[in-house]
Amino acid sequence: MIRSLMLAYSFYYPLTMSLFWIVGGIAYFLRWERKTAKHTDPPKLTRWPKATLVVPCHNEGSQVRETLEYAANQDYPDFEIIAIDDGSADDTGRILDELTGVYPQLRVLHFPRNQGKAMGLRMAALAANSDFLICIDGDALLDRYATRWLMWHLVTGPRVGAVTGNPRIRNRSTLLGRLQVGEFSSIIGLIKRAQRIYGRIFTVSGVIAGFRISALHHVGYWNTDMVTEDIDVSWRLQMDFWDIRYEPNALCWILMPETLRGLWKQRLRWAQGGVEVAGRYMGLMWKWHRRRMWLVLIEFSLSVLWSYVMLAVLLLSLCGLVIALPPALHMPGPMPGWYGVILSALCIVQFVVSLVIDRRYEEQIGRQFFWIIWYPLVFWMIGMMTTVVALPKVLAKGARTRAVWESPDRGIQ
Amino acid sequence: MRAQSPLIISLPERQSSPQHAIFGALTLTIWVLWVYLWLPLITAILWMVGIRWAYIQIFQGTRGVSLWVILWILLSAIIVVASWSNYNNIRYAKKTQRRRAQAVYKTAIREKFGITSPTLALLLRERRLNLYFSDSEQLIHVDALTDAPFQPTALPQLSLHSVVME
């Protein structure tokens, strides 16, 4: 009985979610995306209130010139840039100071000691001369029209507390880089679209998101003790009934890890962040007026459970190859049979759907899909393992431990 | 490919969408009826190549997987997503529950962060600043940098623009 349940869950959970993502992605495309203009032709507004672009940096000396060049080149009538040098040990602070002479709209906050990204964002909100923040990472290149797209939502939608953009991977030299191109397009993009159709989003992308300062003020800004401040603030905004929207036209070019070690560290942080946020707000969620967040929490909990079930199925299958297990624990061998056919067919359907939707934003994206065939093997395994490791790490983590910066792997450049 | 003769009038796009869809669907139905007439021959061929066996494997599920179950999940996903999306659209699309997102005054933000008015003025005005924090994450000191180059390890230097937090 338990064996059958484990097998069924390990198979039907990803299958069901995949079908919902595909259908949700198509619904989003049909309802909103296909009617919008090209990303180089953002909607017009009658007023363009001032925006503050926020760029928190920690040891970004090799990237920050390019980042600010793109930030300063926004096609938006009125904006300032606040860059935060958060205790950098390299020449980030000097470069930022130097760039204040190049870009008149640039202002710089130096933190002599590393305070963490959340504190940088909090101080930017305090120092901003506007009601809206557009937050990007120190190594991210903002598309020229991204601010217009994000601000359009914030200006026209009074309920909108935040808008998340569309991160695109820049570094594609290695297999891991190419895999992530497909992942961001076919998995993350589809999930965001499906979640938007549902009405609640698991998280904004920390690398590109717009915020309304009054919404942040209501929820107490970013928490400094969370591993992933973006997931945390997304949940709190939505628990306070602010809408979070997804704008695929707001493009931002980012660098991702291209080593297994770098990828593992990044994904472990993401998994840990999810578990931490779910754990902290679970108790506050069970009120009728917060019912729209229930499914977000339930879906995340099911994904954590799936990781453990899948690991158990894999371990029992491997053990069954070398030792005789009791019938109740005996799992099928490695030959997947029709399970494999169905999952592989569904993978291809998901990739094709996302490719068709995504080609609006990047020409020749189809070329990257040759490499996506590795995706199920590499990322499902990494996703499963990081979740399995993250849960005990979060339980062992002391309450209110400060989260500070660690420089990530940025791939081959 | 040879170009079509200019004498031929073929402008299917000038039909209305329902007209196009109805004629297309009717033609497809006639094709299905045509294939139906061939059923005895098709059955014989499929029996020879073992399609019956494949049908049993896939749709009746020898290892617990039935394609019917997956099709039911897909159908449920379509019904749930489409009805939920339309429900939200009908209920909320033209309503604004928060009529006006209330602006937050800078004084309220200042109070939230526990800083003084001169500090806030400095933060809003100056282009280069050093910010110092206590171990309890409280902003304790703000230093406006003027012409002096930034020194990451330097101790706070009080200048005309400096404000010590209370």
Coordinates of C-alpha atoms in Angstrom, one line a residue:
Chain A
M1 CA 0.0 0.0 0.0
I2 CA 2.7 2.5 1.1
R3 CA 4.8 1.4 -1.8
S4 CA 2.0 2.0 -4.3
L5 CA 1.3 5.4 -2.8
M6 CA 5.0 6.4 -3.0
L7 CA 5.3 5.3 -6.6
A8 CA 2.1 7.0 -7.6
Y9 CA 3.0 10.3 -5.8
S10 CA 6.5 10.4 -7.2
F11 CA 5.0 10.0 -10.7
Y12 CA 1.8 11.9 -10.6
Y13 CA 2.9 15.0 -8.7
P14 CA 5.4 16.3 -11.3
L15 CA 3.1 15.2 -14.1
T16 CA 0.1 17.1 -12.6
M17 CA 2.1 20.2 -11.9
S18 CA 3.6 20.2 -15.4
L19 CA 0.1 19.9 -16.9
F20 CA -1.1 22.8 -14.8
W21 CA 1.9 24.9 -15.7
I22 CA 1.4 24.3 -19.4
V23 CA -2.3 25.0 -19.3
G24 CA -1.7 28.1 -17.1
G25 CA 1.1 29.4 -19.4
I26 CA -1.1 29.0 -22.4
A27 CA -4.0 30.8 -20.6
Y28 CA -1.7 33.6 -19.6
F29 CA -0.5 33.9 -23.2
L30 CA -3.9 34.0 -24.7
R31 CA -5.3 36.4 -22.1
W32 CA -2.6 39.0 -21.9
E33 CA 0.7 38.3 -23.7
R34 CA -0.5 37.8 -27.3
K35 CA -2.3 41.2 -27.2
T36 CA 0.7 43.2 -26.0
A37 CA 3.0 45.1 -28.4
K38 CA 6.6 44.2 -28.9
H39 CA 8.8 44.7 -25.8
T40 CA 10.4 47.7 -27.5
D41 CA 7.0 49.4 -27.7
P42 CA 5.8 49.7 -24.1
P43 CA 2.4 51.1 -23.3
K44 CA 2.0 54.9 -23.0
L45 CA 1.0 56.6 -19.7
T46 CA -0.5 60.0 -19.1
R47 CA 2.0 60.6 -16.3
W48 CA 5.4 59.2 -15.6
P49 CA 6.2 59.6 -11.9
K50 CA 9.8 59.5 -10.8
A51 CA 11.3 56.0 -10.3
T52 CA 14.3 55.0 -8.3
L53 CA 16.5 52.3 -9.7
V54 CA 18.2 50.4 -6.9
V55 CA 21.5 48.5 -7.5
P56 CA 22.8 46.6 -4.4
C57 CA 26.4 45.6 -4.9
H58 CA 28.9 43.4 -3.1
N59 CA 32.3 42.8 -4.8
E60 CA 30.9 43.7 -8.2
G61 CA 34.0 45.6 -9.4
S62 CA 34.2 43.7 -12.6
Q63 CA 30.5 44.1 -13.5
V64 CA 29.2 47.3 -12.1
R65 CA 30.3 49.7 -14.8
E66 CA 28.3 47.8 -17.4
T67 CA 25.3 47.4 -15.0
L68 CA 25.2 51.2 -14.4
E69 CA 25.6 51.9 -18.1
Y70 CA 22.5 49.9 -18.9
A71 CA 20.6 51.3 -15.9
A72 CA 21.4 54.9 -16.8
N73 CA 20.3 54.2 -20.4
Q74 CA 16.7 53.6 -19.5
D75 CA 14.0 54.9 -21.8
Y76 CA 12.1 56.6 -19.0
P77 CA 11.6 60.3 -18.5
D78 CA 12.4 60.7 -14.8
F79 CA 14.6 58.5 -12.7
E80 CA 17.4 58.3 -10.2
I81 CA 19.8 55.5 -9.5
I82 CA 20.9 54.5 -6.0
A83 CA 23.8 52.1 -5.9
I84 CA 24.7 50.4 -2.6
D85 CA 28.3 49.4 -2.0
D86 CA 27.7 46.8 0.7
G87 CA 31.1 46.3 2.4
S88 CA 32.9 45.3 -0.8
A89 CA 36.4 44.1 -0.4
D90 CA 37.3 45.0 -4.1
D91 CA 37.2 48.3 -5.9
T92 CA 33.4 48.5 -6.2
G93 CA 33.2 51.5 -3.9
R94 CA 35.9 53.5 -5.9
I95 CA 34.2 52.7 -9.2
L96 CA 30.8 53.8 -8.0
D97 CA 32.2 57.1 -6.7
E98 CA 33.9 57.6 -10.0
L99 CA 30.7 56.9 -11.9
T100 CA 28.8 59.7 -10.0
G101 CA 30.9 62.0 -12.2
V102 CA 29.6 60.2 -15.4
Y103 CA 25.9 59.7 -14.5
P104 CA 24.3 62.7 -12.9
Q105 CA 21.3 60.6 -11.7
L106 CA 23.6 58.3 -9.8
R107 CA 23.8 58.4 -6.0
V108 CA 25.9 56.0 -3.9
L109 CA 25.4 54.6 -0.4
H110 CA 28.5 53.0 1.1
F111 CA 28.3 50.5 3.9
P112 CA 31.7 50.1 5.4
R113 CA 30.7 46.6 6.7
N114 CA 28.7 44.0 4.9
Q115 CA 25.0 44.4 6.0
G116 CA 23.3 42.1 3.5
K117 CA 21.1 42.8 0.5
A118 CA 18.0 43.3 2.5
M119 CA 19.6 46.2 4.5
G120 CA 20.8 47.7 1.2
L121 CA 17.3 47.7 -0.2
R122 CA 15.8 49.1 3.1
M123 CA 18.3 52.0 3.0
A124 CA 17.5 52.7 -0.7
A125 CA 13.8 52.9 0.2
L126 CA 14.7 55.4 2.9
A127 CA 16.9 57.5 0.6
A128 CA 14.7 57.3 -2.5
N129 CA 13.2 60.6 -3.9
S130 CA 10.3 58.7 -5.5
D131 CA 7.4 56.4 -4.6
F132 CA 8.6 53.5 -6.7
L133 CA 11.7 51.3 -6.6
I134 CA 13.0 49.2 -9.5
C135 CA 15.5 46.8 -7.9
I136 CA 18.1 44.9 -9.9
D137 CA 21.3 43.0 -8.9
G138 CA 24.8 44.5 -9.3
D139 CA 25.6 42.2 -12.2
A140 CA 22.3 42.5 -14.1
L141 CA 21.8 44.5 -17.3
L142 CA 18.4 46.1 -17.5
D143 CA 16.8 46.2 -20.9
R144 CA 16.2 49.8 -22.1
Y145 CA 12.4 49.5 -21.9
A146 CA 12.2 47.5 -18.6
T147 CA 11.5 50.4 -16.3
R148 CA 8.6 51.6 -18.5
W149 CA 7.0 48.2 -18.5
L150 CA 7.3 47.8 -14.7
M151 CA 6.2 51.3 -14.0
W152 CA 3.1 50.9 -16.2
H153 CA 1.7 48.3 -13.8
L154 CA 2.6 50.2 -10.7
V155 CA 1.1 53.5 -12.0
T156 CA -2.1 52.0 -13.5
G157 CA -2.9 49.4 -10.8
P158 CA -3.5 50.8 -7.3
R159 CA -3.6 47.3 -5.9
V160 CA -0.2 46.4 -7.4
G161 CA 2.5 46.2 -4.7
A162 CA 5.2 44.7 -6.8
V163 CA 5.9 43.6 -10.4
T164 CA 8.4 40.9 -11.3
G165 CA 10.3 41.0 -14.6
N166 CA 11.7 38.4 -17.0
P167 CA 15.3 37.4 -16.2
R168 CA 17.3 36.2 -19.3
I169 CA 20.5 34.3 -19.0
R170 CA 23.6 35.9 -20.5
N171 CA 26.3 33.3 -20.0
R172 CA 25.8 30.2 -22.2
S173 CA 29.3 28.9 -22.7
T174 CA 28.9 25.6 -20.9
L175 CA 26.3 22.9 -20.7
L176 CA 25.1 24.3 -17.3
G177 CA 24.7 27.8 -18.7
R178 CA 22.7 26.5 -21.7
L179 CA 20.5 24.3 -19.4
Q180 CA 19.6 27.3 -17.4
V181 CA 18.5 29.2 -20.5
G182 CA 16.0 26.5 -21.0
E183 CA 15.1 26.3 -17.4
F184 CA 14.3 30.0 -17.1
S185 CA 12.3 29.9 -20.2
S186 CA 10.5 26.6 -20.0
I187 CA 10.1 26.1 -16.2
I188 CA 10.4 29.4 -14.4
G189 CA 8.6 31.5 -17.1
L190 CA 5.7 29.0 -17.4
I191 CA 5.4 28.7 -13.6
K192 CA 5.2 32.6 -13.2
R193 CA 2.6 32.8 -15.9
A194 CA 0.5 30.0 -14.4
Q195 CA 0.8 31.5 -10.9
R196 CA -0.3 34.9 -12.3
I197 CA -3.4 33.2 -13.7
Y198 CA -4.0 31.7 -10.3
G199 CA -3.6 35.2 -8.7
R200 CA -0.7 34.7 -6.3
I201 CA 3.0 34.4 -7.2
F202 CA 5.5 32.3 -5.1
T203 CA 8.2 34.9 -5.4
V204 CA 9.3 38.0 -7.4
S205 CA 12.7 37.5 -9.1
G206 CA 15.1 39.3 -6.8
V207 CA 17.2 40.2 -9.8
I208 CA 14.5 42.4 -11.4
A209 CA 11.4 43.6 -9.6
G210 CA 9.5 46.9 -9.2
F211 CA 8.0 47.9 -5.8
R212 CA 5.6 50.5 -4.5
I213 CA 7.2 52.0 -1.5
S214 CA 3.8 52.5 0.3
A215 CA 3.2 48.7 0.0
L216 CA 6.6 48.0 1.4
H217 CA 6.0 50.4 4.2
H218 CA 2.8 48.6 5.1
V219 CA 4.5 45.3 5.4
G220 CA 7.7 46.6 7.1
Y221 CA 10.1 46.5 4.1
W222 CA 12.6 43.6 3.6
N223 CA 13.5 41.4 6.5
T224 CA 17.3 41.2 7.1
D225 CA 17.2 37.7 8.7
M226 CA 15.8 35.7 5.8
V227 CA 18.0 33.7 3.4
T228 CA 16.0 34.9 0.4
E229 CA 14.6 38.3 1.0
D230 CA 12.6 38.2 -2.3
I231 CA 10.5 35.2 -1.4
D232 CA 9.9 36.7 2.1
V233 CA 8.7 40.1 0.9
S234 CA 6.5 38.5 -1.8
W235 CA 4.6 36.5 0.7
R236 CA 4.2 39.4 3.1
L237 CA 3.0 41.7 0.4
Q238 CA 0.4 39.2 -0.8
M239 CA -0.7 38.3 2.8
D240 CA -1.4 42.1 3.1
F241 CA -3.6 41.8 -0.1
W242 CA -1.2 43.6 -2.5
D243 CA -1.1 42.2 -6.0
I244 CA 2.1 41.0 -7.5
R245 CA 2.2 40.9 -11.3
Y246 CA 4.5 39.3 -13.8
E247 CA 5.7 41.3 -16.7
P248 CA 7.5 39.2 -19.3
N249 CA 8.4 42.3 -21.4
A250 CA 10.5 43.7 -18.6
L251 CA 13.7 42.0 -19.6
C252 CA 16.9 41.8 -17.5
W253 CA 20.1 40.0 -18.6
I254 CA 21.7 38.1 -15.8
L255 CA 24.7 35.9 -15.0
M256 CA 24.2 32.5 -13.6
P257 CA 26.5 29.9 -12.1
E258 CA 28.3 27.6 -14.6
T259 CA 29.9 25.2 -12.1
L260 CA 28.1 22.4 -10.3
R261 CA 29.4 23.8 -7.0
G262 CA 28.1 27.3 -7.8
L263 CA 24.7 25.9 -9.0
W264 CA 24.4 23.8 -5.9
K265 CA 25.0 26.7 -3.6
Q266 CA 22.5 28.9 -5.4
R267 CA 19.8 26.3 -5.5
L268 CA 20.4 25.3 -1.9
R269 CA 19.9 29.0 -0.9
W270 CA 16.7 29.1 -2.9
A271 CA 15.3 25.9 -1.4
Q272 CA 16.3 27.0 2.1
G273 CA 14.6 30.4 1.5
G274 CA 11.4 28.7 0.5
V275 CA 11.3 26.4 3.5
E276 CA 12.2 29.2 5.8
V277 CA 9.4 31.5 4.5
A278 CA 6.8 28.7 4.5
G279 CA 7.7 27.8 8.0
R280 CA 7.6 31.3 9.3
Y281 CA 4.2 32.3 7.8
M282 CA 2.4 28.9 8.0
G283 CA 0.8 29.8 11.3
L284 CA -0.5 33.2 10.0
M285 CA -1.9 31.8 6.8
W286 CA -5.0 29.9 8.0
K287 CA -7.4 32.7 8.0
W288 CA -10.3 32.8 5.5
H289 CA -9.3 36.2 4.1
R290 CA -5.9 34.9 3.3
R291 CA -7.3 31.8 1.5
R292 CA -5.6 32.7 -1.8
M293 CA -2.2 32.0 -0.3
W294 CA -3.3 28.5 0.9
L295 CA -2.6 26.9 -2.5
V296 CA 0.8 28.6 -2.7
L297 CA 1.7 27.1 0.7
I298 CA 0.1 23.7 -0.1
E299 CA 1.9 23.4 -3.5
F300 CA 5.2 24.3 -1.9
S301 CA 4.7 21.8 0.9
L302 CA 3.8 19.1 -1.7
S303 CA 7.0 19.8 -3.6
V304 CA 9.1 19.4 -0.4
L305 CA 7.2 16.1 0.3
W306 CA 7.9 15.0 -3.2
S307 CA 11.6 15.5 -2.8
Y308 CA 11.7 13.1 0.2
V309 CA 9.4 10.5 -1.5
M310 CA 11.4 10.6 -4.7
L311 CA 14.7 10.2 -2.7
A312 CA 13.2 7.2 -0.9
V313 CA 12.0 5.6 -4.1
L314 CA 15.4 6.0 -5.7
L315 CA 17.3 4.7 -2.7
L316 CA 15.0 1.7 -2.4
S317 CA 15.3 1.0 -6.2
L318 CA 19.1 1.0 -5.9
C319 CA 19.1 -1.1 -2.7
G320 CA 16.8 -3.6 -4.5
L321 CA 19.4 -4.1 -7.1
V322 CA 21.9 -5.4 -4.6
I323 CA 19.9 -6.8 -1.7
A324 CA 16.6 -8.6 -1.4
L325 CA 14.0 -6.2 0.0
P326 CA 10.7 -7.3 1.5
P327 CA 7.9 -7.1 -1.0
A328 CA 6.4 -4.0 0.7
L329 CA 9.6 -2.1 0.0
H330 CA 10.4 -3.5 -3.4
M331 CA 10.5 -0.8 -6.1
P332 CA 10.5 -1.4 -9.8
G333 CA 13.9 -1.6 -11.5
P334 CA 15.5 1.2 -13.5
M335 CA 13.6 0.4 -16.7
P336 CA 10.8 3.0 -16.5
G337 CA 8.3 1.5 -19.0
W338 CA 5.3 3.6 -19.9
Y339 CA 6.1 6.0 -17.1
G340 CA 9.2 7.1 -19.0
V341 CA 7.4 7.5 -22.3
I342 CA 4.7 9.7 -20.7
L343 CA 7.1 11.8 -18.7
S344 CA 9.4 12.3 -21.7
A345 CA 6.5 13.2 -24.0
L346 CA 5.2 15.7 -21.4
C347 CA 8.7 17.3 -21.1
I348 CA 8.8 17.8 -24.9
V349 CA 5.3 19.3 -24.9
Q350 CA 6.3 21.7 -22.0
F351 CA 9.5 22.7 -23.8
V352 CA 7.7 23.3 -27.1
V353 CA 4.9 25.4 -25.5
S354 CA 7.4 27.6 -23.6
L355 CA 9.5 27.9 -26.8
V356 CA 6.5 29.2 -28.8
I357 CA 5.6 31.6 -26.0
D358 CA 9.1 32.8 -25.3
R359 CA 10.4 33.4 -28.8
R360 CA 8.8 36.9 -28.6
Y361 CA 11.5 37.9 -26.2
E362 CA 14.6 36.3 -27.7
E363 CA 15.3 35.4 -31.3
Q364 CA 16.8 32.0 -32.0
I365 CA 15.9 30.8 -28.5
G366 CA 15.1 27.4 -30.1
R367 CA 18.8 26.7 -30.5
Q368 CA 19.2 26.4 -26.8
F369 CA 16.6 23.8 -26.6
F370 CA 18.9 21.2 -28.1
W371 CA 20.6 21.1 -24.6
I372 CA 17.4 21.0 -22.6
I373 CA 17.2 17.3 -22.8
W374 CA 19.5 17.2 -19.8
Y375 CA 17.1 19.3 -17.8
P376 CA 14.9 16.6 -16.2
L377 CA 18.0 14.6 -15.1
V378 CA 20.2 17.4 -13.8
F379 CA 17.6 19.8 -12.3
W380 CA 15.1 17.5 -10.9
M381 CA 17.9 15.7 -9.1
I382 CA 19.5 19.0 -7.9
G383 CA 16.0 20.3 -6.9
M384 CA 15.3 17.1 -5.0
M385 CA 18.6 17.0 -3.2
T386 CA 18.7 20.7 -2.3
T387 CA 15.2 20.5 -0.8
V388 CA 16.2 17.4 1.2
V389 CA 19.2 19.2 2.6
A390 CA 17.5 22.6 3.0
L391 CA 14.7 21.4 5.4
P392 CA 17.1 20.2 8.2
K393 CA 19.3 23.2 7.6
V394 CA 16.4 25.6 8.2
L395 CA 15.3 23.7 11.3
A396 CA 18.8 23.8 12.7
K397 CA 19.3 27.5 11.8
G398 CA 19.0 29.8 14.8
A399 CA 16.1 32.2 15.0
R400 CA 16.7 35.6 13.5
T401 CA 20.2 34.9 12.1
R402 CA 21.4 37.8 10.0
A403 CA 21.7 37.0 6.2
V404 CA 24.7 38.7 4.5
W405 CA 26.3 38.6 1.1
E406 CA 28.4 35.8 -0.4
S407 CA 29.7 36.4 -3.9
P408 CA 28.1 34.0 -6.3
D409 CA 29.6 32.0 -9.2
R410 CA 29.0 34.1 -12.4
G411 CA 30.1 31.6 -15.0
I412 CA 32.6 31.9 -17.8
Q413 CA 33.0 35.5 -19.1
Chain B
M1 CA 6.8 26.8 -56.9
R2 CA 4.8 28.3 -59.8
A3 CA 2.9 31.5 -59.0
Q4 CA -0.9 31.1 -59.0
S5 CA -2.7 32.4 -62.1
P6 CA -3.9 36.0 -61.5
L7 CA -7.3 34.9 -62.9
I8 CA -7.9 32.7 -59.8
I9 CA -9.7 34.4 -57.0
S10 CA -8.7 32.8 -53.7
L11 CA -9.2 35.0 -50.7
P12 CA -10.1 32.8 -47.8
E13 CA -9.2 35.5 -45.2
R14 CA -12.2 37.5 -46.4
Q15 CA -14.6 34.9 -44.9
S16 CA -15.8 35.6 -41.3
S17 CA -14.1 33.6 -38.6
P18 CA -17.3 31.5 -37.8
Q19 CA -17.8 30.7 -41.5
H20 CA -14.2 29.6 -41.8
A21 CA -14.4 27.5 -38.6
I22 CA -17.8 25.8 -39.6
F23 CA -16.7 24.9 -43.1
G24 CA -13.4 23.6 -41.8
A25 CA -15.1 21.5 -39.1
L26 CA -17.6 20.1 -41.6
T27 CA -14.9 19.1 -44.1
L28 CA -12.9 17.4 -41.3
T29 CA -16.1 15.5 -40.3
I30 CA -16.5 14.2 -43.9
W31 CA -12.9 13.1 -43.9
V32 CA -13.5 11.2 -40.7
L33 CA -16.5 9.5 -42.3
W34 CA -14.4 8.7 -45.3
V35 CA -11.8 7.0 -43.0
Y36 CA -14.6 5.2 -41.2
L37 CA -15.5 3.4 -44.5
W38 CA -11.9 1.9 -44.4
L39 CA -12.3 0.6 -40.9
P40 CA -12.2 -3.1 -41.7
L41 CA -9.0 -2.8 -43.6
I42 CA -7.4 -0.5 -40.9
T43 CA -8.5 -3.0 -38.2
A44 CA -6.8 -5.9 -40.0
I45 CA -3.6 -3.9 -40.5
L46 CA -3.5 -2.7 -36.9
W47 CA -4.1 -6.3 -35.7
M48 CA -1.2 -7.5 -37.8
V49 CA 1.3 -4.8 -36.4
G50 CA 0.2 -5.4 -32.8
I51 CA -1.6 -2.1 -32.1
R52 CA -4.1 -3.9 -30.0
W53 CA -1.3 -5.0 -27.6
A54 CA 0.0 -1.4 -27.5
Y55 CA -3.5 -0.1 -26.7
I56 CA -3.8 -2.5 -23.8
Q57 CA -0.4 -1.5 -22.5
I58 CA -1.1 2.3 -22.7
F59 CA -4.8 2.7 -21.9
Q60 CA -5.3 -0.2 -19.5
G61 CA -2.0 0.2 -17.8
T62 CA 0.0 -2.9 -17.0
R63 CA 2.2 -0.9 -14.5
G64 CA -0.5 1.3 -13.1
V65 CA -0.3 4.1 -15.6
S66 CA -3.3 4.6 -17.7
L67 CA -3.3 7.3 -20.4
W68 CA -7.0 7.9 -19.5
V69 CA -5.9 9.1 -16.0
I70 CA -3.4 11.5 -17.6
L71 CA -6.0 12.8 -20.0
W72 CA -8.4 13.3 -17.1
I73 CA -5.8 15.3 -15.2
L74 CA -5.2 17.4 -18.4
L75 CA -8.9 18.0 -18.8
S76 CA -9.3 18.9 -15.2
A77 CA -6.3 21.3 -15.5
I78 CA -8.0 23.0 -18.5
I79 CA -11.4 23.3 -16.8
V80 CA -10.0 24.5 -13.5
V81 CA -7.6 27.1 -15.0
A82 CA -10.1 28.4 -17.6
S83 CA -13.0 28.7 -15.1
W84 CA -10.8 30.2 -12.4
S85 CA -9.2 32.7 -14.8
N86 CA -12.6 33.7 -16.1
Y87 CA -14.1 34.0 -12.7
N88 CA -11.3 36.3 -11.6
N89 CA -11.7 38.3 -14.7
I90 CA -15.4 38.8 -14.3
R91 CA -15.2 39.5 -10.6
Y92 CA -12.1 41.8 -10.4
A93 CA -11.1 43.0 -13.9
K94 CA -13.1 46.3 -13.7
K95 CA -13.0 46.8 -9.9
T96 CA -10.4 48.6 -8.0
Q97 CA -10.6 47.4 -4.4
R98 CA -7.8 49.8 -3.2
R99 CA -9.2 52.9 -4.8
R100 CA -6.0 54.8 -4.4
A101 CA -2.7 53.4 -3.2
Q102 CA -2.0 55.8 -0.3
A103 CA 1.3 57.6 -0.5
V104 CA 3.5 57.3 2.5
Y105 CA 4.9 60.5 3.8
K106 CA 8.7 60.6 4.3
T107 CA 8.1 61.4 8.0
A108 CA 6.3 58.1 8.4
I109 CA 9.2 56.3 6.8
R110 CA 11.7 58.3 8.9
E111 CA 9.9 57.2 12.1
K112 CA 9.8 53.6 10.9
F113 CA 13.6 53.6 10.6
G114 CA 14.1 55.6 13.7
I115 CA 16.1 58.4 12.2
T116 CA 16.0 62.2 12.7
S117 CA 14.8 64.8 10.1
P118 CA 18.4 66.1 9.4
T119 CA 19.5 62.6 8.7
L120 CA 16.6 62.0 6.3
A121 CA 17.4 65.3 4.6
L122 CA 21.0 64.2 4.1
L123 CA 19.9 60.8 2.8
L124 CA 17.5 62.4 0.3
R125 CA 19.9 65.2 -0.8
E126 CA 23.5 63.9 -0.9
R127 CA 25.0 61.9 -3.8
R128 CA 27.6 60.0 -1.9
L129 CA 27.1 58.8 1.7
N130 CA 28.7 56.5 4.2
L131 CA 26.2 54.7 6.4
Y132 CA 27.1 53.0 9.7
F133 CA 25.0 50.5 11.6
S134 CA 24.9 49.2 15.2
D135 CA 25.0 45.5 15.8
S136 CA 21.2 45.6 16.3
E137 CA 20.9 46.8 12.6
Q138 CA 20.0 50.3 13.6
L139 CA 21.4 53.1 11.4
I140 CA 23.6 55.1 13.8
H141 CA 25.6 57.4 11.7
V142 CA 25.4 59.0 8.2
D143 CA 28.4 60.7 6.7
A144 CA 28.1 62.7 3.4
L145 CA 31.2 62.3 1.3
T146 CA 32.3 65.4 -0.6
D147 CA 35.5 65.5 -2.5
A148 CA 37.5 63.0 -0.5
P149 CA 37.8 59.6 -2.3
F150 CA 35.9 56.8 -0.7
Q151 CA 37.9 54.7 1.8
P152 CA 36.2 51.4 2.6
T153 CA 38.0 50.9 5.9
A154 CA 38.0 54.5 7.1
L155 CA 36.4 55.4 10.4
P156 CA 33.5 57.8 10.2
Q157 CA 34.8 61.4 9.8
L158 CA 32.5 64.0 11.2
S159 CA 32.1 66.9 8.7
L160 CA 29.7 69.7 8.2
H161 CA 27.3 67.3 6.6
S162 CA 27.6 64.6 9.2
V163 CA 24.8 63.7 11.5
V164 CA 25.2 61.5 14.5
M165 CA 22.1 59.5 15.3
E166 CA 20.3 60.1 18.6

